XYZ file of C-alpha atoms in Angstrom:
311
model
C 11.701 37.607 16.498
C 8.733 39.741 17.821
C 9.357 40.406 21.800
C 7.014 38.609 23.950
C 6.126 41.653 25.739
C 6.445 44.439 23.655
C 3.797 46.700 25.638
C 6.472 46.995 28.542
C 9.123 47.642 26.186
C 7.395 50.812 24.977
C 6.523 51.828 28.405
C 10.381 51.430 29.561
C 11.596 53.158 26.476
C 9.183 55.951 27.073
C 10.091 56.495 30.637
C 13.850 56.635 29.597
C 13.068 59.618 27.709
C 12.145 61.413 30.822
C 14.383 62.569 33.722
C 14.666 60.040 36.403
C 12.325 60.605 39.337
C 13.612 60.677 42.883
C 12.059 57.595 44.750
C 12.197 56.575 48.437
C 12.688 52.883 48.761
C 11.620 51.436 52.106
C 13.515 48.710 53.660
C 15.498 47.447 50.384
C 17.195 44.679 52.603
C 17.208 41.566 50.127
C 18.912 40.922 46.555
C 15.531 41.423 44.633
C 14.422 44.862 46.138
C 17.885 46.238 46.272
C 18.676 44.995 42.918
C 15.398 46.235 41.421
C 16.140 49.830 42.677
C 19.747 49.794 41.525
C 18.812 48.258 38.053
C 15.887 50.940 37.706
C 18.625 53.666 38.552
C 21.081 52.350 36.020
C 18.440 52.534 33.405
C 17.697 56.362 34.225
C 14.182 55.516 35.732
C 14.765 56.247 39.078
C 17.072 58.320 41.467
C 16.847 56.155 44.581
C 16.911 56.904 48.177
C 17.508 53.785 50.199
C 15.627 53.980 53.502
C 16.498 51.096 55.842
C 19.490 49.532 58.219
C 22.598 50.991 56.499
C 24.860 48.112 57.560
C 22.214 45.563 56.377
C 22.045 47.392 52.958
C 25.672 47.423 52.347
C 25.913 43.646 53.547
C 23.248 42.609 50.881
C 25.199 44.885 48.209
C 28.431 43.353 49.121
C 27.087 39.768 48.959
C 25.647 40.493 45.668
C 28.265 42.453 44.011
C 26.253 45.333 43.728
C 27.580 49.064 43.729
C 26.216 51.604 45.963
C 28.565 54.368 45.030
C 26.617 57.680 44.618
C 23.532 56.239 46.190
C 21.947 58.017 49.160
C 21.075 55.746 52.162
C 19.275 56.868 54.948
C 19.765 54.833 58.145
C 16.622 53.198 59.649
C 16.687 50.845 62.599
C 14.195 48.385 61.397
C 11.357 47.879 58.634
C 8.734 49.962 60.583
C 10.957 52.827 60.894
C 12.065 52.576 57.292
C 8.390 52.664 56.149
C 7.558 55.800 58.363
C 10.882 57.631 57.230
C 10.479 56.895 53.383
C 6.936 58.103 53.599
C 8.154 61.455 55.521
C 10.536 61.936 52.608
C 7.617 61.968 50.249
C 5.544 64.371 52.362
C 8.563 66.786 52.519
C 8.713 66.991 48.765
C 12.398 65.135 48.624
C 10.820 62.104 46.684
C 8.130 62.155 44.021
C 7.710 58.224 44.372
C 7.757 55.566 47.149
C 8.548 51.875 46.446
C 8.162 48.903 48.535
C 11.384 46.972 49.588
C 11.726 43.784 51.648
C 8.927 44.614 54.013
C 5.353 43.331 53.932
C 2.699 45.453 52.100
C 0.619 45.998 55.045
C 3.501 47.550 56.977
C 4.222 50.097 54.190
C 0.589 50.824 53.764
C -0.007 51.586 57.268
C 2.220 54.421 57.142
C 0.797 55.573 53.823
C -2.717 55.831 55.302
C -1.840 57.110 58.666
C -4.154 60.003 59.199
C -1.731 62.767 60.221
C 1.617 61.573 58.928
C 0.609 59.584 55.662
C 0.111 60.234 52.018
C -3.757 60.051 51.956
C -5.902 62.340 49.777
C -9.456 62.625 49.526
C -9.465 59.597 47.062
C -9.764 56.024 48.049
C -6.289 54.188 47.534
C -6.351 51.254 45.072
C -4.118 49.103 43.147
C -3.617 48.584 39.301
C -1.919 45.598 37.610
C -0.725 46.594 34.254
C -0.671 43.229 32.405
C 1.325 42.742 29.245
C -0.553 39.659 27.844
C 1.374 38.126 24.924
C -2.089 37.273 23.136
C -3.645 40.591 23.749
C -3.265 43.566 21.522
C -2.892 46.073 24.315
C -1.784 46.526 27.926
C -4.633 45.165 30.087
C -5.255 46.779 33.204
C -6.837 44.993 36.453
C -8.132 46.741 39.391
C -8.356 46.413 42.399
C -6.626 43.052 43.152
C -4.401 43.919 45.991
C -5.785 46.728 48.265
C -9.681 46.929 48.648
C -10.946 43.570 49.568
C -14.709 43.936 49.055
C -15.238 47.450 47.720
C -18.587 49.306 48.017
C -20.125 51.238 45.211
C -18.382 54.604 46.391
C -14.932 52.743 46.695
C -15.291 51.137 43.222
C -16.054 54.683 41.810
C -12.832 55.750 43.077
C -11.017 52.717 41.707
C -12.314 53.717 38.354
C -11.333 57.303 38.601
C -7.958 56.285 39.755
C -7.260 53.754 36.566
C -8.890 56.286 34.267
C -6.345 58.983 35.178
C -3.464 56.482 35.159
C -4.403 55.335 31.720
C -4.605 58.847 30.359
C -1.387 59.989 32.328
C 0.533 57.292 30.485
C -0.558 58.773 27.163
C -2.688 55.716 26.130
C -5.662 57.526 25.527
C -9.415 57.353 26.633
C -9.799 53.854 28.420
C -12.468 51.416 27.479
C -13.567 50.188 31.007
C -15.317 47.004 31.494
C -16.947 46.375 34.964
C -16.703 42.661 35.318
C -19.265 40.250 36.763
C -20.265 36.616 36.170
C -22.871 37.590 33.894
C -23.679 40.513 31.385
C -27.264 41.059 32.413
C -28.373 43.027 35.576
C -29.621 40.444 37.920
C -30.929 41.356 41.467
C -29.517 37.944 42.901
C -25.991 39.108 41.893
C -25.260 42.575 43.600
C -22.129 43.359 41.593
C -24.344 43.625 38.402
C -26.590 46.273 40.002
C -23.367 48.272 41.103
C -21.936 48.019 37.608
C -24.981 49.291 35.924
C -25.077 52.274 38.601
C -21.281 52.850 37.824
C -22.011 53.151 34.185
C -24.991 55.606 34.877
C -22.603 57.640 37.213
C -20.326 57.977 34.200
C -23.331 59.178 31.970
C -24.118 61.807 34.471
C -20.328 63.026 34.637
C -19.786 61.594 38.093
C -17.105 59.554 36.685
C -15.243 61.240 33.773
C -12.510 60.431 31.151
C -13.304 56.860 30.382
C -15.847 54.785 28.400
C -17.660 52.478 30.712
C -19.795 49.355 30.257
C -20.925 46.590 32.680
C -21.954 44.257 33.809
C -19.661 42.239 31.331
C -18.628 38.704 31.740
C -14.883 38.347 31.014
C -15.220 36.429 27.884
C -17.471 39.125 26.136
C -15.309 41.904 27.697
C -12.103 40.947 26.038
C -13.348 38.573 23.040
C -14.901 40.401 20.029
C -16.432 36.907 19.053
C -18.037 36.221 22.394
C -19.493 39.851 22.359
C -20.862 39.138 18.940
C -22.395 35.687 19.909
C -24.081 37.364 23.101
C -25.331 40.307 20.676
C -23.477 42.908 22.941
C -23.298 46.128 20.976
C -20.906 48.539 22.821
C -17.573 50.223 22.188
C -16.139 48.460 25.243
C -17.420 44.641 24.782
C -14.641 42.579 23.132
C -12.098 45.471 23.386
C -11.617 46.364 26.986
C -8.435 48.019 28.014
C -9.373 48.068 31.633
C -11.031 45.368 33.778
C -12.650 46.373 37.112
C -13.182 43.232 39.174
C -15.828 42.813 41.702
C -13.572 42.186 44.635
C -9.837 41.472 45.607
C -10.029 37.696 45.384
C -11.599 37.741 41.851
C -8.841 40.356 40.590
C -6.103 38.436 42.390
C -6.972 35.181 40.577
C -7.558 36.704 37.297
C -3.978 38.426 37.455
C -2.266 35.156 38.573
C -4.190 33.051 36.005
C -2.906 35.363 33.175
C 0.652 35.268 34.589
C 1.036 31.640 35.040
C -1.002 30.204 32.409
C -0.955 32.770 29.787
C 2.711 33.838 30.207
C 1.512 37.260 31.055
C 3.766 39.751 33.135
C 2.081 42.034 35.780
C 3.577 45.352 36.570
C 1.842 47.059 39.582
C 1.285 50.519 41.110
C -0.786 52.063 43.869
C -2.794 55.083 43.101
C -4.883 57.577 45.012
C -2.217 58.515 47.653
C -0.218 61.974 46.941
C 2.490 59.991 44.845
C 2.338 56.843 42.837
C 3.540 53.882 44.989
C 5.531 50.949 43.453
C 4.726 47.503 44.892
C 6.895 44.654 43.728
C 6.876 41.081 44.594
C 9.594 38.492 44.850
C 7.613 36.432 42.416
C 7.755 39.203 39.777
C 10.151 39.106 36.721
C 12.960 41.514 36.301
C 10.951 43.169 33.395
C 7.760 43.517 35.672
C 9.693 45.104 38.241
C 11.226 47.699 35.679
C 7.636 48.173 34.078
C 6.214 49.056 37.450
C 9.122 51.592 38.036
C 8.317 53.075 34.365
C 4.710 53.072 34.984
C 4.946 54.900 38.175
C 7.669 57.224 36.945
C 5.799 58.320 33.758
C 2.742 58.963 35.869
C 4.767 60.893 38.569
C 5.758 63.292 35.518
C 2.264 63.676 34.477
C 1.185 64.501 38.091
C 3.741 67.095 38.209
C 2.099 68.836 35.083
C -1.480 68.768 36.432
C -3.370 69.615 39.498
C -2.405 66.556 42.090
C -5.187 64.511 43.603
C -6.338 66.242 46.775
């Protein structure tokens, strides 16, 4: 029987061929976050550094029958301190990855974007869902559905640069990038279509490099060859998109959850544009999604170590 999510299987298998990456996990104080970190360590994906209240971490491990032997624990009094200390481990070069534990995303990202003590670069930070959709022939990247609420043109350009570099860094080749809107024509009454056209021209002029862009495209003619043919759209991207750039966070979040809960997809997630990849997991994620998030971040961290990091 064919595996329902073969794309993740391939990513995880590839990650296991690489040395584990040291990862600072901020406040892993529930069964899901601690278990995810330890399972990733068991599979050789991560070498975890657990940053949080040491007593609470041990209590969770004991209650859930988890073995902490050989795992480094950095004691922090509470989640805010854990986020700050985990970020500091990355800043000091003691960790190549950062992972969210059982604290709110905003709490961790507040420390990541702190001007003097965070992990900012000159690039806008953005989030990518790497979707394993059973009915789609390739991994489907959706961005940004978690960080930038209403991105302007400059932010969208960075969102696209981030996702292109991830796609290339994972060894998946030059990505076909669809910039989504409700329609495929440029319409002055729909500002997102104008921005999509501008982004494509920026790519033509070399301001966005490494991917093949087209837009505006509606979702149907971005992922369905039949829909693109019916609409008469001739493009290397239309009907074959590997990356979907959404107009805003709400649209991206609804699209990703639609695929997850109605199409049986799994959704791995990673934050880009900081000094290191950041693993964001949710309690609603499947175990395979959490492992795939670790695998994606780990492969990309190894890629960044070989090339010039984002400044």
